[in-house]
Amino acid sequence: MPTKWESRFPAIDVPLALAAGGLVVIGLLVVYSATSIPGAHEGLWIRQVVWAAGALAAACIAAAIPYRAYDSLAWPLFLLSLVLLALVLVMGSTAMGAKRWLDIGPLRFQPSEIAKLGTVLVLARRLDNPKVDLRRMRDWLPALLITLVPIALVAKEPDLGTALSFPVILVTMLFWAGMPWGNLVLGLSPVINVALFFITGSLWWFGGLLALLLGLIRPRLATLIVVLALNGAVAYALPHLWNHLADYQKRRIETFLDPGNDPYGSGYQIIQSKIAIGSGGVLGKGYLRGSQKALAFLPMRHTDFIFSVVGEELGLLGALTVVILYAVVIVRGFRLARVAPNGFASLMAAGIVSALFYHIMVNMLMTVGWAPVTGLPLPLLSYGGTALLVNGVQIGLLQNIALRRQEM
């Protein structure tokens, strides 16, 4: 017999809803605090309230439409997002050396956020095909090629941080679809190749690791040839890629490896962020009382570094509260992926949660100097219309599965 609580909320995932709602409320409060300095983005919190209302409406609409409809909408949404990404490169608005936004009248939005959602839906539709056998290269290669298109367009803006979210989505969904771990590791080898090159400055470390992996996994000849060809191409292109990175991207990577190398230039953001978080202590300096924020030492405090404001004003307890709420969102999201009534819904949930997890982890690690500064917003907290609306749709899609988890 259902309890009084269950009869009042009979189907939605209540912990997920409360956690997401709590994060939005905290975000509104912190955006107000971060923009309360005279002459520094005053009034933006009012826009954020409007966007939050829009995100709630978007979540309700996304939850109300039967999720089977998204199977049919997958390709149109994905293709529309690619068109919008191409338009960004031609007529997008430029800010801080990058074209990432489209302006339509008074509305400014970021097509890469839409592209992530479209990619998740298309991959879910592709990988849900019962004829797909992920042990065969010809069955997982199309998924890789699909993902490479938005990666290339977003990286061209340039927006490397967002571009790297697409491989995370792909890998998670391939794993969720049952791809053998050996094939998955080999598929990730080009990414590992790039990471080790930037960390060590040498390709020899990866060469030894790849030889070890091949010896353990012993792939088929066709797979072996493709893996060697891909990594050979990556190894050849890496030095040239470094030379073609924008100056600010090079500085971000160098600053990540050694923030103190340029404390008044590229390292300034990370250093001030760490000072803000560290100065908050256990209980924080108090709401609206952050000195790093008030003195405008902390840059991008209402967007990229909003978690630093949380740490300074609300302290360790406030930061842990935010982390716990995010943990609830991620855990409940993967739980819904596990209990989803069919493969498409399960894969859709896994892809959505992986995108959220990537943004959360990279942004938080960035604020404490454990990841390069990427310009990624913190989901549900950071100021920004497009990101908040898409986050609302993502939570709505997860609730969509909760509403229909008993269906077959």
XYZ file of N, CA and C in Angstrom, residues 175-384:
630
model
N 30.206 1.888 -22.980
C 30.329 0.988 -21.832
C 28.956 0.513 -21.369
N 28.005 1.438 -21.287
C 26.663 1.095 -20.831
C 25.974 0.137 -21.805
N 26.328 0.252 -23.082
C 25.727 -0.616 -24.092
C 26.360 -2.000 -24.130
N 27.431 -2.193 -23.348
C 28.022 -3.518 -23.231
C 29.288 -3.742 -24.028
N 29.975 -2.678 -24.410
C 31.215 -2.843 -25.161
C 32.269 -3.498 -24.271
N 32.961 -4.552 -24.746
C 34.010 -5.198 -23.939
C 35.061 -4.191 -23.493
N 35.542 -4.361 -22.244
C 36.461 -3.375 -21.693
C 37.741 -3.259 -22.499
N 38.200 -4.369 -23.077
C 39.430 -4.316 -23.865
C 39.283 -3.421 -25.080
N 38.174 -3.576 -25.813
C 37.919 -2.724 -26.978
C 37.745 -1.267 -26.556
N 37.115 -1.076 -25.399
C 36.889 0.287 -24.920
C 38.213 0.977 -24.594
N 39.117 0.255 -23.945
C 40.423 0.831 -23.610
C 41.209 1.148 -24.873
N 41.168 0.243 -25.838
C 41.872 0.507 -27.095
C 41.253 1.688 -27.831
N 39.929 1.796 -27.761
C 39.280 2.938 -28.387
C 39.661 4.252 -27.732
N 39.951 4.191 -26.432
C 40.368 5.382 -25.697
C 41.853 5.706 -25.867
N 42.592 4.817 -26.457
C 44.043 4.992 -26.529
C 44.478 6.306 -27.176
N 43.806 6.808 -28.237
C 44.234 8.109 -28.761
C 44.074 9.235 -27.743
N 43.015 9.164 -26.915
C 42.809 10.180 -25.883
C 43.911 10.090 -24.829
N 44.251 8.858 -24.439
C 45.341 8.654 -23.477
C 46.653 9.164 -24.067
N 46.826 8.945 -25.343
C 48.017 9.412 -26.056
C 48.164 10.922 -25.911
N 47.059 11.651 -26.169
C 47.086 13.117 -26.087
C 47.373 13.566 -24.654
N 46.686 12.942 -23.679
C 46.855 13.346 -22.277
C 48.295 13.158 -21.810
N 48.882 11.993 -22.105
C 50.255 11.737 -21.668
C 51.249 12.665 -22.358
N 50.961 13.032 -23.588
C 51.868 13.945 -24.295
C 51.923 15.300 -23.598
N 50.731 15.833 -23.222
C 50.716 17.155 -22.590
C 51.249 17.106 -21.164
N 51.082 15.955 -20.491
C 51.569 15.839 -19.108
C 53.072 15.615 -19.062
N 53.578 14.721 -19.943
C 54.994 14.338 -19.891
C 55.844 15.040 -20.931
N 55.209 15.528 -21.997
C 55.970 16.145 -23.078
C 56.674 15.145 -23.967
N 56.342 13.870 -23.833
C 56.997 12.821 -24.616
C 55.963 11.790 -25.054
N 56.243 11.143 -26.194
C 55.379 10.076 -26.699
C 55.850 8.700 -26.256
N 57.029 8.609 -25.644
C 57.578 7.299 -25.281
C 56.771 6.630 -24.163
N 56.250 7.420 -23.231
C 55.449 6.846 -22.155
C 54.219 6.139 -22.724
N 53.576 6.796 -23.681
C 52.389 6.169 -24.268
C 52.765 4.948 -25.089
N 53.906 5.030 -25.792
C 54.330 3.885 -26.586
C 54.480 2.629 -25.745
N 55.081 2.776 -24.569
C 55.236 1.630 -23.676
C 53.898 1.141 -23.151
N 53.006 2.068 -22.799
C 51.682 1.690 -22.290
C 50.867 0.988 -23.364
N 50.936 1.488 -24.601
C 50.180 0.862 -25.690
C 50.671 -0.557 -25.952
N 51.987 -0.759 -25.923
C 52.541 -2.102 -26.132
C 52.049 -3.060 -25.051
N 51.978 -2.567 -23.806
C 51.480 -3.397 -22.707
C 50.008 -3.748 -22.909
N 49.201 -2.765 -23.314
C 47.776 -3.003 -23.539
C 47.547 -4.014 -24.652
N 48.286 -3.864 -25.740
C 48.118 -4.784 -26.859
C 48.513 -6.203 -26.466
N 49.543 -6.303 -25.619
C 49.953 -7.628 -25.170
C 48.911 -8.283 -24.281
N 48.207 -7.477 -23.462
C 47.190 -8.018 -22.569
C 45.887 -8.335 -23.296
N 45.485 -7.445 -24.204
C 44.172 -7.586 -24.841
C 44.225 -8.496 -26.066
N 45.334 -8.448 -26.811
C 45.515 -9.241 -28.022
C 44.335 -9.105 -28.978
N 44.179 -7.910 -29.564
C 43.022 -7.673 -30.431
C 43.163 -8.395 -31.780
N 42.054 -8.434 -32.500
C 42.078 -8.993 -33.847
C 42.956 -8.130 -34.754
N 43.376 -8.734 -35.861
C 44.309 -8.044 -36.755
C 43.739 -6.727 -37.260
N 42.458 -6.736 -37.667
C 41.852 -5.504 -38.197
C 41.832 -4.418 -37.136
N 41.453 -4.787 -35.904
C 41.436 -3.810 -34.808
C 42.833 -3.309 -34.498
N 43.816 -4.223 -34.512
C 45.205 -3.846 -34.256
C 45.686 -2.806 -35.268
N 45.367 -3.037 -36.536
C 45.804 -2.112 -37.592
C 45.180 -0.740 -37.397
N 43.870 -0.730 -37.094
C 43.173 0.551 -36.907
C 43.741 1.307 -35.703
N 43.968 0.596 -34.586
C 44.498 1.240 -33.374
C 45.882 1.820 -33.628
N 46.730 1.043 -34.285
C 48.079 1.544 -34.579
C 48.041 2.731 -35.536
N 47.137 2.670 -36.517
C 47.027 3.763 -37.481
C 46.535 5.044 -36.803
N 45.511 4.900 -35.947
C 44.967 6.064 -35.252
C 46.009 6.707 -34.343
N 46.696 5.875 -33.562
C 47.679 6.418 -32.635
C 48.909 6.945 -33.355
N 49.250 6.331 -34.485
C 50.342 6.871 -35.289
C 50.000 8.250 -35.829
N 48.739 8.398 -36.288
C 48.308 9.699 -36.794
C 48.278 10.736 -35.680
N 47.812 10.328 -34.499
C 47.774 11.246 -33.358
C 49.186 11.648 -32.952
N 50.089 10.678 -32.893
C 51.468 10.970 -32.505
C 52.128 11.940 -33.486
N 51.815 11.772 -34.759
C 52.378 12.679 -35.772
C 51.785 14.080 -35.652
N 50.476 14.133 -35.331
C 49.779 15.419 -35.342
C 49.982 16.220 -34.069
N 50.332 15.560 -32.950
C 50.380 16.263 -31.667
C 51.315 17.485 -31.665
N 52.551 17.358 -32.120
C 53.409 18.557 -32.125
C 52.827 19.683 -32.971
N 52.199 19.309 -34.099
C 51.575 20.321 -34.957
C 50.338 20.907 -34.290
N 49.585 20.059 -33.562
C 48.403 20.533 -32.849
C 48.780 21.577 -31.814
N 49.853 21.322 -31.086
C 50.298 22.285 -30.075
C 50.605 23.635 -30.715
N 51.245 23.617 -31.877
C 51.601 24.861 -32.549
C 50.375 25.612 -33.060
N 49.249 24.878 -33.258
C 48.041 25.518 -33.777
C 47.048 25.884 -32.684
N 47.356 25.569 -31.433
C 46.486 25.997 -30.348
C 46.542 27.508 -30.191
N 45.413 28.085 -29.813
C 45.403 29.519 -29.523
C 46.311 29.791 -28.329
N 46.832 31.011 -28.262
C 47.767 31.353 -27.192
C 47.156 31.142 -25.812
N 45.849 31.515 -25.670
C 45.246 31.376 -24.345
C 45.074 29.911 -23.976
N 44.888 29.008 -24.969
C 44.776 27.585 -24.676
C 46.122 27.027 -24.217
N 47.206 27.461 -24.866
C 48.537 27.034 -24.433
C 48.815 27.493 -23.002
N 48.433 28.734 -22.714
C 48.686 29.270 -21.370
C 47.891 28.510 -20.316
N 46.668 28.100 -20.670
C 45.848 27.359 -19.707
C 46.477 26.011 -19.378
N 46.998 25.335 -20.400
C 47.636 24.041 -20.158
C 48.905 24.221 -19.339
N 49.706 25.212 -19.701
C 50.946 25.469 -18.964
C 50.654 25.889 -17.518
N 49.581 26.670 -17.344
C 49.214 27.110 -15.998
C 48.731 25.939 -15.157
N 48.000 25.019 -15.773
C 47.548 23.836 -15.045
C 48.736 23.044 -14.521
N 49.768 22.917 -15.335
C 50.947 22.164 -14.929
C 51.773 22.922 -13.890
N 51.744 24.263 -13.948
C 52.498 25.066 -12.978
C 51.819 26.427 -12.809
N 50.795 26.524 -11.928
C 50.064 27.783 -11.763
C 50.947 28.953 -11.331
N 52.012 28.675 -10.603
C 52.865 29.756 -10.121
C 53.816 30.310 -11.160
N 53.809 29.731 -12.346
C 54.723 30.174 -13.391
C 54.391 31.583 -13.872
N 53.095 31.943 -13.844
C 52.671 33.284 -14.282
C 51.559 33.760 -13.355
N 51.899 34.122 -12.115
C 50.869 34.417 -11.108
C 50.031 35.651 -11.413
N 50.532 36.571 -12.218
C 49.772 37.782 -12.539
C 49.166 37.718 -13.941
N 49.376 36.596 -14.623
C 48.814 36.428 -15.954
C 47.876 35.245 -16.004
N 48.304 34.185 -16.705
C 47.433 33.034 -16.897
C 47.158 32.268 -15.603
N 48.045 32.387 -14.612
C 47.830 31.682 -13.358
C 46.978 32.442 -12.352
N 46.599 33.671 -12.697
C 45.894 34.522 -11.752
C 44.558 33.919 -11.311
N 43.780 33.401 -12.279
C 42.446 32.893 -11.956
C 42.502 31.749 -10.943
N 43.380 30.773 -11.216
C 43.464 29.613 -10.323
C 43.959 30.025 -8.938
N 44.959 30.896 -8.889
C 45.512 31.326 -7.600
C 44.458 32.046 -6.771
N 43.723 32.981 -7.385
C 42.689 33.711 -6.651
C 41.547 32.800 -6.231
N 41.235 31.810 -7.065
C 40.181 30.849 -6.724
C 40.579 30.029 -5.503
N 41.810 29.555 -5.474
C 42.279 28.763 -4.339
C 42.339 29.603 -3.061
N 42.711 30.881 -3.202
C 42.715 31.771 -2.034
C 41.297 31.935 -1.499
N 40.328 32.123 -2.407
C 38.939 32.329 -1.998
C 38.406 31.108 -1.264
N 38.620 29.919 -1.824
C 38.116 28.696 -1.203
C 38.806 28.447 0.130
N 40.118 28.631 0.156
C 40.865 28.380 1.385
C 40.518 29.349 2.498
N 40.205 30.587 2.136
C 39.914 31.591 3.165
C 38.550 31.394 3.805
N 37.708 30.564 3.172
C 36.372 30.343 3.729
C 36.364 29.501 4.986
N 37.387 28.671 5.154
C 37.436 27.821 6.334
C 36.290 26.828 6.371
N 35.884 26.461 7.571
C 34.822 25.463 7.739
C 33.442 26.074 7.564
N 33.213 27.243 8.144
C 31.879 27.843 8.137
C 31.726 28.962 7.115
N 32.831 29.426 6.534
C 32.757 30.493 5.555
C 32.756 31.875 6.183
N 32.913 32.885 5.356
C 32.929 34.267 5.847
C 31.526 34.826 6.024
N 30.539 34.103 5.538
C 29.165 34.587 5.644
C 28.632 35.013 4.296
N 27.348 34.782 4.090
C 26.711 35.127 2.828
C 26.823 36.631 2.559
N 27.237 36.980 1.362
C 27.437 38.356 0.879
C 28.688 39.016 1.461
N 29.516 38.244 2.193
C 30.674 38.840 2.868
C 32.019 38.388 2.290
N 32.020 37.778 1.142
C 33.277 37.317 0.562
C 34.170 38.465 0.112
N 35.379 38.532 0.644
C 36.279 39.639 0.319
C 36.905 39.477 -1.059
N 37.256 38.265 -1.452
C 37.832 38.054 -2.783
C 36.846 38.492 -3.853
N 35.580 38.191 -3.604
C 34.542 38.602 -4.532
C 34.322 40.111 -4.476
N 34.225 40.643 -3.259
C 33.907 42.062 -3.089
C 34.983 42.967 -3.670
N 36.228 42.543 -3.541
C 37.333 43.338 -4.068
C 37.618 43.047 -5.528
N 36.779 42.194 -6.143
C 36.883 41.854 -7.563
C 38.194 41.161 -7.905
N 38.805 40.494 -6.911
C 40.007 39.719 -7.197
C 39.662 38.426 -7.951
N 38.489 37.886 -7.657
C 38.087 36.604 -8.244
C 37.382 36.856 -9.568
N 37.969 36.430 -10.691
C 37.349 36.668 -11.991
C 36.249 35.645 -12.282
N 35.343 36.013 -13.186
C 34.278 35.113 -13.649
C 33.564 34.448 -12.471
N 33.298 35.233 -11.427
C 32.791 34.658 -10.187
C 31.329 34.221 -10.275
N 30.589 34.708 -11.253
C 29.190 34.298 -11.384
C 28.999 33.181 -12.413
N 30.086 32.813 -13.102
C 29.985 31.762 -14.125
C 30.980 30.641 -13.814
N 32.180 30.735 -14.385
C 33.150 29.639 -14.278
C 33.581 29.368 -12.841
N 33.735 30.419 -12.027
C 34.285 30.251 -10.676
C 33.233 30.485 -9.592
N 32.005 30.114 -9.868
C 30.951 30.300 -8.871
C 31.159 29.387 -7.661
N 31.776 28.231 -7.870
C 32.039 27.329 -6.748
C 33.039 27.948 -5.776
N 33.905 28.819 -6.268
C 34.853 29.509 -5.395
C 34.119 30.458 -4.457
N 33.053 31.105 -4.958
C 32.241 31.982 -4.106
C 31.540 31.154 -3.031
N 31.049 29.976 -3.397
C 30.434 29.075 -2.423
C 31.436 28.739 -1.322
N 32.652 28.375 -1.707
C 33.675 28.012 -0.731
C 34.060 29.154 0.170
N 34.143 30.369 -0.382
C 34.557 31.520 0.426
C 33.461 31.950 1.397
N 32.215 32.041 0.920
C 31.152 32.599 1.758
C 30.462 31.555 2.627
N 30.358 30.317 2.135
C 29.646 29.268 2.872
C 30.579 28.228 3.467
N 31.867 28.324 3.148
C 32.867 27.467 3.755
C 32.800 26.009 3.320
N 33.524 25.183 4.067
C 33.592 23.758 3.758
C 32.211 23.114 3.830
N 31.405 23.511 4.807
C 30.075 22.920 4.949
C 29.196 23.248 3.749
N 29.257 24.480 3.280
C 28.478 24.857 2.105
C 28.951 24.128 0.866
N 30.277 24.038 0.697
C 30.826 23.338 -0.466
C 30.448 21.862 -0.437
N 30.531 21.239 0.769
C 30.150 19.828 0.888
C 28.668 19.625 0.603
N 27.849 20.573 1.009
C 26.417 20.481 0.712
C 26.179 20.446 -0.794
N 26.873 21.323 -1.515
C 26.750 21.342 -2.975
C 27.240 20.022 -3.566
N 28.365 19.528 -3.077
C 28.906 18.259 -3.585
C 27.924 17.113 -3.334
N 27.326 17.079 -2.146
C 26.371 16.015 -1.812
C 25.143 16.094 -2.718
N 24.653 17.289 -2.972
C 23.496 17.439 -3.857
C 23.829 16.963 -5.267
N 25.022 17.286 -5.739
C 25.436 16.785 -7.056
C 25.556 15.259 -7.042
N 26.085 14.719 -5.956
C 26.206 13.263 -5.854
C 24.835 12.600 -5.939
N 23.825 13.210 -5.307
C 22.466 12.667 -5.376
C 21.961 12.676 -6.813
N 22.199 13.787 -7.532
C 21.768 13.875 -8.932
C 22.420 12.775 -9.771
N 23.719 12.582 -9.602
C 24.442 11.597 -10.409
C 24.012 10.175 -10.047
N 23.942 9.870 -8.764
C 23.573 8.518 -8.333
C 22.146 8.179 -8.758
N 21.219 9.107 -8.533
C 19.837 8.848 -8.925
C 19.701 8.752 -10.439
N 20.506 9.530 -11.159
C 20.473 9.447 -12.617
C 20.910 8.092 -13.124
N 22.007 7.575 -12.567
C 22.463 6.249 -12.994
C 21.497 5.160 -12.514
N 20.840 5.383 -11.375
C 19.837 4.418 -10.939
C 18.690 4.351 -11.946
N 18.265 5.501 -12.447
C 17.206 5.518 -13.450
C 17.669 4.866 -14.745
N 18.944 5.034 -15.082
C 19.477 4.350 -16.269
C 19.429 2.844 -16.083
N 19.626 2.395 -14.845
C 19.622 0.951 -14.576
C 18.215 0.372 -14.600
N 17.210 1.128 -14.132
C 15.845 0.588 -14.047
C 14.975 1.022 -15.221
N 15.551 1.712 -16.198
C 14.776 2.185 -17.354
C 14.104 1.013 -18.065
N 12.928 1.243 -18.631
C 12.159 0.134 -19.207
C 12.698 -0.423 -20.513
N 13.585 0.300 -21.202
C 14.161 -0.249 -22.446
C 15.556 0.324 -22.674
N 16.205 -0.190 -23.703
C 17.585 0.195 -23.963
C 17.754 1.649 -24.317
N 16.848 2.207 -25.126
C 16.979 3.611 -25.521
C 16.929 4.517 -24.310
N 15.932 4.308 -23.434
C 15.804 5.140 -22.243
C 17.011 4.989 -21.329
N 17.508 3.766 -21.177
C 18.658 3.522 -20.317
C 19.900 4.235 -20.843
N 20.132 4.117 -22.142
C 21.300 4.764 -22.745
C 21.173 6.283 -22.713
N 19.960 6.783 -22.926
C 19.735 8.226 -22.859
C 20.088 8.753 -21.469
N 19.628 8.051 -20.431
C 19.931 8.478 -19.060
C 21.427 8.429 -18.793
N 22.097 7.366 -19.220
C 23.540 7.242 -18.997
C 24.296 8.371 -19.688
N 23.897 8.722 -20.907
C 24.558 9.800 -21.631
C 24.348 11.149 -20.969
N 23.127 11.415 -20.520
C 22.823 12.681 -19.848
C 23.633 12.817 -18.566
N 23.654 11.768 -17.764
C 24.359 11.824 -16.476
C 25.869 11.974 -16.693
N 26.404 11.314 -17.718
C 27.843 11.436 -17.984
C 28.211 12.863 -18.362
N 27.344 13.536 -19.146
C 27.614 14.929 -19.519
C 27.576 15.827 -18.283
N 26.591 15.616 -17.415
C 26.517 16.398 -16.183
C 27.740 16.139 -15.299
N 28.109 14.873 -15.150
C 29.242 14.511 -14.301
C 30.534 15.155 -14.819
N 30.726 15.146 -16.124
C 31.931 15.749 -16.704
C 32.004 17.235 -16.358
N 30.911 17.957 -16.553
C 30.910 19.391 -16.268
C 31.158 19.664 -14.790
N 30.508 18.886 -13.940
C 30.662 19.087 -12.499
C 32.106 18.868 -12.070
N 32.676 17.747 -12.471
C 34.025 17.404 -12.035
C 35.063 18.378 -12.581
N 34.995 18.696 -13.879
C 35.992 19.586 -14.470
C 35.913 20.970 -13.845
N 34.691 21.484 -13.641
C 34.562 22.819 -13.065
C 35.091 22.855 -11.634
N 34.704 21.890 -10.813
C 35.151 21.895 -9.420
C 36.662 21.685 -9.313
N 37.189 20.750 -10.093
C 38.636 20.520 -10.057
C 39.398 21.740 -10.567
N 38.810 22.459 -11.523
C 39.426 23.666 -12.055
C 39.570 24.723 -10.969
N 38.562 24.858 -10.115
C 38.598 25.917 -9.095
C 39.655 25.669 -8.033
N 40.082 24.411 -7.871
C 41.135 24.123 -6.881
C 42.473 23.835 -7.558
N 42.560 24.080 -8.861
C 43.825 23.939 -9.566
C 44.188 22.535 -9.970
N 43.218 21.621 -9.972
C 43.494 20.242 -10.359
C 43.086 19.949 -11.796
N 42.607 20.939 -12.507
C 42.251 20.793 -13.917
C 42.474 22.139 -14.589
N 42.778 22.149 -15.885
C 42.981 23.424 -16.577
C 41.710 24.262 -16.578
N 41.868 25.579 -16.653
C 40.721 26.475 -16.780
C 40.111 26.264 -18.160
N 38.856 25.855 -18.195
C 38.229 25.493 -19.468
C 37.055 26.380 -19.850
N 36.519 27.142 -18.917
C 35.354 27.951 -19.246
C 34.048 27.186 -19.183
N 34.055 26.011 -18.558
C 32.828 25.228 -18.433
C 32.008 25.731 -17.249
N 30.698 25.950 -17.440
C 29.859 26.365 -16.305
C 29.572 25.196 -15.382
N 29.209 25.506 -14.149
C 28.830 24.488 -13.181
C 27.325 24.255 -13.317
N 26.904 23.048 -13.709
C 25.482 22.800 -13.983
C 24.580 23.218 -12.827
N 23.473 23.878 -13.204
C 22.414 24.287 -12.280
C 22.818 25.423 -11.345
N 24.103 25.766 -11.275
C 24.561 26.838 -10.388
C 25.003 28.080 -11.156
N 25.840 27.901 -12.156
C 26.440 29.042 -12.835
C 25.400 29.886 -13.580
N 25.710 31.175 -13.700
C 24.865 32.057 -14.501
C 24.976 31.659 -15.967
N 23.860 31.665 -16.661
C 23.858 31.362 -18.090
C 22.536 30.754 -18.511
